[in-house]
Short mmCIF file of C-alpha atoms in Angstrom, two decimals:
data_model
loop_
_atom_site.label_atom_id
_atom_site.label_comp_id
_atom_site.label_asym_id
_atom_site.label_seq_id
_atom_site.Cartn_x
_atom_site.Cartn_y
_atom_site.Cartn_z
CA MET A 1 -131.36 -166.67 18.84
CA PRO A 2 -128.67 -168.40 16.94
CA GLU A 3 -128.25 -172.37 17.43
CA TRP A 4 -125.04 -173.64 18.62
CA ILE A 5 -124.30 -176.74 16.52
CA ALA A 6 -121.85 -179.17 18.43
CA ASP A 7 -123.62 -182.71 18.23
CA GLN A 8 -124.40 -185.09 15.69
CA ALA A 9 -128.39 -184.87 15.65
CA ALA A 10 -128.23 -180.85 15.60
CA LEU A 11 -125.54 -181.22 12.64
CA GLU A 12 -127.66 -183.44 10.84
CA SER A 13 -130.54 -181.33 10.95
CA VAL A 14 -129.02 -178.29 9.49
CA VAL A 15 -127.14 -180.50 6.82
CA ALA A 16 -130.57 -181.85 5.60
CA GLN A 17 -131.58 -178.06 5.46
CA ILE A 18 -128.62 -176.73 3.70
CA GLY A 19 -128.72 -179.70 1.08
CA SER A 20 -132.21 -178.57 -0.10
CA ALA A 21 -131.09 -174.88 -0.49
CA ARG A 22 -130.29 -173.35 -3.70
CA GLN A 23 -128.36 -170.77 -1.96
CA HIS A 24 -125.95 -170.68 1.11
CA ALA A 25 -125.49 -167.52 3.14
CA LEU A 26 -122.27 -168.14 5.16
CA ASP A 27 -119.27 -166.91 7.00
CA THR A 28 -116.14 -168.20 8.89
CA GLU A 29 -114.25 -167.41 11.71
CA PHE A 30 -110.61 -168.90 11.73
CA GLU A 31 -107.24 -168.66 13.32
CA ARG A 32 -103.85 -168.08 11.03
CA ILE A 33 -101.41 -166.42 13.26
CA ARG A 34 -99.17 -169.32 13.93
CA THR A 35 -100.08 -171.64 10.85
CA TYR A 36 -99.73 -171.33 6.99
CA TRP A 37 -103.33 -172.87 6.62
CA PRO A 38 -106.14 -171.09 8.30
CA ARG A 39 -107.55 -173.32 11.06
CA LEU A 40 -111.47 -173.18 10.64
CA ALA A 41 -112.93 -172.27 14.14
CA LEU A 42 -116.53 -171.69 13.25
CA LEU A 43 -118.74 -171.87 10.47
CA GLN A 44 -122.20 -169.66 10.68
CA ILE A 45 -124.73 -170.16 8.11
CA ALA A 46 -127.97 -168.30 7.84
CA LEU A 47 -131.04 -170.47 6.92
CA PRO A 48 -134.65 -169.11 6.28
CA ASP A 49 -135.82 -169.86 9.88
CA ARG A 50 -132.80 -170.00 11.96
CA VAL A 51 -128.81 -169.12 12.06
CA ALA A 52 -126.59 -172.20 12.67
CA LEU A 53 -123.22 -171.76 13.98
CA ILE A 54 -121.34 -175.01 13.55
CA ASP A 55 -118.47 -175.83 15.83
CA PRO A 56 -116.02 -177.74 13.41
CA LEU A 57 -113.90 -178.53 16.69
CA ALA A 58 -116.68 -180.52 18.07
CA PHE A 59 -116.82 -182.93 15.10
CA THR A 60 -114.14 -185.36 13.34
CA ASP A 61 -116.24 -185.72 10.03
CA LEU A 62 -118.10 -182.90 8.30
CA GLY A 63 -118.16 -184.63 5.09
CA ALA A 64 -122.10 -184.56 5.22
CA LEU A 65 -121.82 -180.84 5.79
CA ALA A 66 -119.42 -180.23 2.60
CA ALA A 67 -121.54 -182.25 0.54
CA ALA A 68 -124.67 -180.21 1.41
CA LEU A 69 -122.64 -177.02 0.86
CA HIS A 70 -121.70 -178.25 -2.56
CA ASN A 71 -125.16 -179.20 -3.80
CA GLY A 72 -124.83 -176.81 -6.98
CA GLY A 73 -126.39 -173.80 -5.04
CA SER A 74 -124.50 -170.61 -5.21
CA TRP A 75 -122.75 -169.03 -2.06
CA LEU A 76 -123.39 -165.66 -0.41
CA MET A 77 -120.75 -164.10 1.49
CA HIS A 78 -119.23 -161.21 2.24
CA SER A 79 -115.14 -160.58 1.28
CA ALA A 80 -115.10 -164.07 1.03
CA SER A 81 -111.30 -164.70 -0.42
CA GLU A 82 -110.14 -165.89 2.98
CA ASP A 83 -113.07 -167.70 3.83
CA LEU A 84 -112.63 -169.82 0.83
CA VAL A 85 -109.25 -170.92 1.72
CA ALA A 86 -110.22 -171.58 5.32
CA LEU A 87 -113.05 -173.94 3.85
CA ARG A 88 -110.87 -175.87 1.66
CA PRO A 89 -110.19 -178.47 4.17
CA LEU A 90 -113.68 -179.52 4.05
CA SER A 91 -114.10 -180.53 0.49
CA GLU A 92 -111.92 -180.41 -2.82
CA LYS A 93 -114.70 -179.18 -4.46
CA THR A 94 -115.34 -175.40 -5.25
CA CYS A 95 -118.46 -173.46 -4.78
CA THR A 96 -120.38 -173.04 -8.56
CA ALA A 97 -121.12 -169.23 -8.30
CA LEU A 98 -120.10 -166.52 -5.47
CA PHE A 99 -122.54 -163.55 -4.63
CA ASP A 100 -119.85 -161.50 -2.82
CA THR A 101 -121.50 -158.60 -1.08
CA GLN A 102 -118.22 -156.71 -0.82
CA ILE A 103 -117.47 -157.14 -4.82
CA ALA A 104 -121.50 -155.83 -5.15
CA ALA A 105 -120.94 -152.83 -3.29
CA ALA A 106 -117.82 -152.12 -5.23
CA LEU A 107 -119.41 -152.54 -8.55
CA LEU A 108 -122.14 -150.28 -7.78
CA GLY A 109 -119.79 -147.57 -6.86
CA LEU A 110 -120.13 -147.51 -3.22
CA GLY A 111 -116.80 -148.03 -2.33
CA ALA A 112 -113.74 -150.64 -2.71
CA ALA A 113 -113.20 -153.08 -0.04
CA LEU A 114 -116.03 -152.00 2.39
CA SER A 115 -116.30 -153.76 5.57
CA TYR A 116 -119.29 -155.73 6.37
CA GLN A 117 -120.15 -153.41 9.19
CA LYS A 118 -119.92 -150.37 7.06
CA LEU A 119 -121.82 -152.13 4.43
CA VAL A 120 -124.73 -153.05 6.65
CA ALA A 121 -124.89 -149.58 8.05
CA LEU A 122 -124.87 -147.89 4.52
CA VAL A 123 -127.29 -150.13 2.98
CA LEU A 124 -129.71 -151.40 5.80
CA GLY A 125 -129.12 -148.75 8.39
CA VAL A 126 -128.34 -151.13 11.16
CA ASP A 127 -125.01 -150.60 13.40
CA LEU A 128 -123.25 -153.88 14.29
CA ALA A 129 -120.78 -154.27 16.88
CA LYS A 130 -117.12 -154.35 16.00
CA SER A 131 -115.60 -155.76 19.24
CA GLU A 132 -115.01 -159.26 18.38
CA THR A 133 -112.89 -158.76 15.19
CA ARG A 134 -109.61 -159.63 16.89
CA SER A 135 -111.18 -162.18 19.24
CA ASP A 136 -109.75 -165.69 20.17
CA TRP A 137 -112.31 -168.09 17.76
CA MET A 138 -110.39 -171.13 18.95
CA ARG A 139 -111.34 -170.88 22.47
CA ARG A 140 -114.09 -172.80 24.23
CA PRO A 141 -116.68 -171.93 25.28
CA LEU A 142 -117.20 -168.85 23.16
CA SER A 143 -118.49 -165.80 24.84
CA ALA A 144 -121.99 -164.38 24.37
CA GLU A 145 -120.57 -161.34 22.86
CA GLN A 146 -118.68 -163.77 20.35
CA ILE A 147 -121.61 -165.65 19.51
CA ALA A 148 -123.77 -162.46 18.96
CA TYR A 149 -120.92 -161.16 16.53
CA ALA A 150 -120.58 -164.29 14.59
CA ALA A 151 -124.58 -164.35 14.02
CA ASP A 152 -124.53 -160.80 12.86
CA ASP A 153 -121.90 -161.65 9.98
CA VAL A 154 -124.66 -163.85 8.49
CA ILE A 155 -128.15 -162.46 9.50
CA HIS A 156 -128.06 -159.46 7.17
CA LEU A 157 -126.67 -161.23 4.27
CA GLN A 158 -129.75 -162.05 2.37
CA ALA A 159 -131.07 -158.44 2.82
CA LEU A 160 -127.92 -156.92 1.63
CA ALA A 161 -127.87 -159.28 -1.29
CA ASP A 162 -131.35 -158.50 -2.38
CA HIS A 163 -130.89 -154.78 -2.22
CA LEU A 164 -127.33 -154.95 -4.06
CA GLY A 165 -128.23 -157.53 -6.68
CA GLU A 166 -131.51 -155.44 -7.59
CA ARG A 167 -129.64 -152.41 -8.18
CA LEU A 168 -126.91 -154.48 -10.14
CA GLN A 169 -129.94 -155.79 -12.26
CA ARG A 170 -131.31 -152.21 -13.13
CA LEU A 171 -127.54 -151.16 -14.07
CA GLY A 172 -126.82 -154.32 -16.47
CA ARG A 173 -123.97 -155.35 -14.16
CA ILE A 174 -124.98 -158.59 -12.10
CA ASP A 175 -122.99 -160.63 -14.58
CA TRP A 176 -119.80 -158.50 -13.55
CA LEU A 177 -120.49 -159.84 -10.21
CA TRP A 178 -120.78 -163.35 -11.16
CA GLN A 179 -117.67 -163.13 -13.35
CA ASP A 180 -115.60 -161.69 -10.46
CA GLY A 181 -117.23 -164.19 -7.97
CA ALA A 182 -115.70 -166.85 -10.24
CA ARG A 183 -112.34 -165.21 -10.37
CA GLN A 184 -112.47 -165.29 -6.43
CA ILE A 185 -113.40 -168.77 -6.67
CA ALA A 186 -110.43 -169.68 -8.68
CA ALA A 187 -107.80 -167.84 -6.62
CA GLY A 188 -109.21 -169.10 -3.59
CA SER A 189 -109.10 -172.87 -4.63
CA ASP A 190 -106.22 -173.56 -6.58
CA GLY A 191 -103.82 -173.27 -4.06
CA ALA A 192 -101.19 -171.93 -6.67
CA TRP A 193 -98.65 -169.10 -5.86
CA PRO A 194 -97.11 -166.78 -8.52
CA SER A 195 -94.53 -168.55 -10.66
CA ASN A 196 -92.00 -165.81 -10.24
CA PRO A 197 -92.35 -164.38 -6.42
CA GLN A 198 -88.96 -162.56 -6.68
CA HIS A 199 -90.81 -160.13 -9.10
CA ASP A 200 -92.19 -158.79 -5.84
CA ILE A 201 -88.81 -157.71 -4.68
CA ARG A 202 -88.79 -154.01 -5.32
CA THR A 203 -85.25 -153.99 -6.56
CA ALA A 204 -85.56 -157.40 -8.41
CA SER A 205 -84.90 -156.06 -12.18
CA ARG A 206 -81.54 -154.41 -11.07
CA LEU A 207 -80.12 -157.71 -9.62
CA PRO A 208 -77.85 -159.80 -11.60
CA LEU A 209 -79.61 -162.83 -13.28
CA GLU A 210 -78.00 -165.55 -10.74
CA VAL A 211 -79.32 -163.45 -7.66
CA GLN A 212 -82.74 -163.37 -9.05
CA LEU A 213 -82.39 -167.10 -9.76
CA ARG A 214 -81.56 -167.73 -6.17
CA ALA A 215 -84.28 -165.48 -4.81
CA HIS A 216 -86.59 -167.48 -7.15
CA ALA A 217 -85.40 -171.02 -5.73
CA LEU A 218 -85.47 -169.84 -2.26
CA LEU A 219 -89.00 -168.26 -2.33
CA HIS A 220 -90.30 -171.39 -3.84
CA TRP A 221 -88.80 -173.58 -1.25
CA ARG A 222 -90.08 -171.26 1.20
CA GLU A 223 -93.66 -171.80 -0.14
CA ARG A 224 -93.26 -175.42 -0.27
CA THR A 225 -92.02 -175.87 3.08
CA ALA A 226 -94.36 -173.41 4.95
CA ARG A 227 -97.22 -175.36 3.50
CA GLU A 228 -95.52 -178.74 4.58
CA ILE A 229 -94.93 -177.85 8.20
CA ASP A 230 -97.78 -175.46 8.24
CA ARG A 231 -96.00 -172.42 9.74
CA PRO A 232 -96.49 -169.00 8.40
CA ARG A 233 -94.21 -168.22 5.18
CA ASN A 234 -92.20 -165.16 6.88
CA TRP A 235 -91.61 -167.56 10.11
CA VAL A 236 -89.93 -169.95 7.56
CA LEU A 237 -87.89 -167.15 5.83
CA ASP A 238 -88.83 -163.55 5.27
CA ASN A 239 -88.19 -161.59 2.28
CA HIS A 240 -85.75 -159.64 3.81
CA SER A 241 -83.44 -162.54 4.75
CA ALA A 242 -84.18 -164.37 1.47
CA LEU A 243 -82.86 -161.36 -0.46
CA ALA A 244 -79.78 -161.54 1.92
CA LEU A 245 -79.01 -164.98 1.23
CA ALA A 246 -79.82 -164.57 -2.43
CA LEU A 247 -76.92 -161.58 -2.57
CA ASP A 248 -74.46 -163.16 -0.31
CA PRO A 249 -75.09 -167.02 -0.08
CA PRO A 250 -73.28 -168.50 3.35
CA ASP A 251 -70.75 -171.11 2.95
CA SER A 252 -71.55 -173.20 5.82
CA GLY A 253 -74.60 -174.38 7.98
CA PRO A 254 -73.83 -172.62 11.29
CA THR A 255 -73.47 -169.22 9.30
CA LEU A 256 -76.84 -169.91 7.48
CA LEU A 257 -78.62 -170.28 11.08
CA ALA A 258 -76.77 -167.63 12.44
CA ARG A 259 -78.26 -165.30 9.81
CA LEU A 260 -81.83 -166.86 9.98
CA LYS A 261 -81.79 -166.56 13.75
CA GLU A 262 -84.88 -164.20 13.46
CA CYS A 263 -87.00 -166.70 11.44
CA ARG A 264 -88.64 -168.68 14.07
CA ALA A 265 -89.95 -171.55 11.99
CA PHE A 266 -86.83 -172.14 9.96
CA PRO A 267 -86.14 -175.98 9.85
CA ARG A 268 -83.03 -176.66 10.72
CA ARG A 269 -83.11 -180.21 9.73
CA LEU A 270 -83.06 -178.66 6.09
CA THR A 271 -80.19 -176.55 6.51
CA ALA A 272 -78.13 -178.49 4.11
CA GLU A 273 -80.96 -178.36 1.57
CA VAL A 274 -80.91 -174.72 1.55
CA LEU A 275 -77.00 -174.56 1.17
CA ALA A 276 -77.47 -176.92 -1.94
CA LEU A 277 -79.94 -174.71 -3.06
CA LEU A 278 -78.10 -171.70 -2.85
CA ALA A 279 -75.04 -173.15 -4.46
CA ASP A 280 -76.99 -174.65 -7.44
CA PRO A 281 -80.61 -173.02 -7.78
CA GLN A 282 -82.78 -174.81 -10.01
CA ALA A 283 -85.37 -172.69 -11.91
CA GLU A 284 -89.09 -173.76 -11.47
CA PRO A 285 -91.14 -173.97 -14.39
CA GLY A 286 -91.90 -170.45 -15.98
CA PHE A 287 -89.09 -168.69 -14.29
CA ALA A 288 -88.40 -165.25 -15.83
CA ALA A 289 -86.22 -162.56 -15.04
CA ALA A 290 -87.70 -159.45 -13.36
CA PRO A 291 -89.01 -157.08 -15.94
CA ALA A 292 -87.14 -153.68 -16.05
CA PRO A 293 -88.96 -150.79 -15.14
CA LEU A 294 -91.00 -149.34 -18.16
CA GLY A 295 -89.24 -146.89 -20.24
CA ARG A 296 -90.21 -143.24 -20.72
CA GLU A 297 -92.54 -144.00 -23.86
CA ALA A 298 -94.29 -146.77 -22.28
CA GLU A 299 -94.62 -145.19 -18.71
CA ALA A 300 -96.22 -142.20 -20.78
CA ALA A 301 -98.30 -144.58 -22.68
CA LEU A 302 -99.54 -146.39 -19.16
CA ASN A 303 -100.36 -142.87 -17.80
CA GLN A 304 -102.45 -141.66 -20.58
CA LEU A 305 -104.26 -145.12 -20.61
CA ARG A 306 -104.79 -144.69 -16.50
CA GLU A 307 -106.27 -141.42 -17.13
CA ARG A 308 -108.48 -142.64 -19.73
CA VAL A 309 -109.49 -145.37 -17.40
CA ALA A 310 -110.20 -143.02 -14.76
CA GLN A 311 -112.37 -140.98 -16.75
CA LEU A 312 -114.53 -144.17 -17.77
CA ALA A 313 -114.62 -144.93 -14.18
CA ARG A 314 -116.25 -141.47 -13.26
CA GLU A 315 -118.68 -142.19 -16.11
CA LEU A 316 -119.67 -145.68 -14.86
CA ALA A 317 -119.65 -143.94 -10.92
CA LEU A 318 -116.85 -146.55 -10.07
CA GLU A 319 -113.60 -146.27 -8.53
CA PRO A 320 -110.62 -146.71 -10.82
CA SER A 321 -109.40 -149.61 -9.00
CA THR A 322 -112.55 -151.33 -9.21
CA LEU A 323 -112.40 -150.86 -12.87
CA ALA A 324 -108.67 -151.63 -13.43
CA SER A 325 -105.68 -152.14 -11.16
CA ARG A 326 -102.27 -151.10 -12.26
CA ARG A 327 -101.16 -154.44 -12.62
CA LEU A 328 -103.87 -155.05 -15.28
CA LEU A 329 -103.06 -152.05 -17.25
CA GLU A 330 -99.39 -152.43 -17.16
CA SER A 331 -99.87 -156.10 -18.45
CA ARG A 332 -101.49 -154.65 -21.34
CA VAL A 333 -99.19 -152.09 -21.97
CA ARG A 334 -96.03 -154.44 -21.52
CA GLU A 335 -97.68 -157.67 -23.12
CA GLN A 336 -99.95 -156.14 -25.62
CA GLN A 337 -102.51 -158.24 -23.80
CA TRP A 338 -104.78 -158.66 -20.74
CA PRO A 339 -103.62 -161.18 -17.85
CA ALA A 340 -105.30 -164.34 -17.71
CA ASP A 341 -107.44 -163.25 -14.68
CA CYS A 342 -108.67 -160.29 -16.52
CA THR A 343 -112.56 -160.73 -16.48
CA ASP A 344 -114.54 -160.37 -19.64
CA TRP A 345 -116.50 -157.59 -18.88
CA ARG A 346 -113.27 -155.60 -18.31
CA ARG A 347 -111.83 -156.70 -21.41
CA GLU A 348 -114.98 -155.33 -23.12
CA LEU A 349 -114.85 -152.00 -21.79
CA LEU A 350 -111.12 -151.42 -21.56
CA GLU A 351 -109.87 -152.93 -25.01
CA PRO A 352 -111.43 -150.21 -27.05
CA LEU A 353 -109.48 -147.56 -24.54
CA ALA A 354 -106.52 -149.70 -24.92
CA GLN A 355 -106.74 -149.40 -28.81
CA GLU A 356 -107.46 -145.88 -28.79
CA MET A 357 -104.45 -144.93 -26.56
CA LEU A 358 -101.76 -147.61 -27.35
CA GLY A 359 -102.86 -148.46 -31.24
#
């Protein structure tokens, strides 16, 4: 039976055991419907002789728990990206190494982005309940079904890791796992957002430079504001409204508010600030105009490279998206170099193909 940890004595017992471990099998439940930052609702940890469900709502200080989790041991998780963000309030530190079973499955060619339930069934032959995937984890008390579901999320992690890790070792891919885990740790811990979020607008490259600059400034303002008031970014300003304002800036506060009436968390007190920003947008460091679509020759080169990468993926029994995303390959075609987040193992496999196809 999982143990519900909601008093100091029980927490201290768990913390002592965590602090002496060299690997931590854990998962979280959180709520992020009405906030920018995820609100940690539950922390599940599998220990050799117990499964602890720690209720963060019952404690005002979890510093000792954070210190135990950051004792230098690796973390064992499944699809950890959002969990890493949810755990950020516990400590400014990050875990030193991450074994993500979803990544491990992808690197073995079992499938990209497999759910925990599907992976447990595929590898261990155990069928897990899925009924609580959309549960309200902030309510108390949790139901017996919620508690069982939460415990299941960590009970099988070690067995999964043992099986997947052994197969990765045999294939010589275990270092790939640690590299991808390090990339995921960095993405989940630095809190950065893209320097040019306006590039995600589908038609951005066709927009006049002044419109791109306004969109760039608006989207950076939105990100800062959403974090400060802790509301979902699209509640503050959705993408459609941001583009509309960049294309046709309003000339008064009432006009701006009328156009943003669907943005439920837009802070009315900042109306003048947004009007000033639209009138005189300031580029953030690293601003760059959206790149034009690839020309015919470059697009053909990219397609040839993608075909060659797909062939290599088949030889390695991987899905092409696991080996290389379009973004990664397009960066190599455009910039003649791999993006900073391209892991070493991918560079080593892909650069010979890029040299062959691109010269």
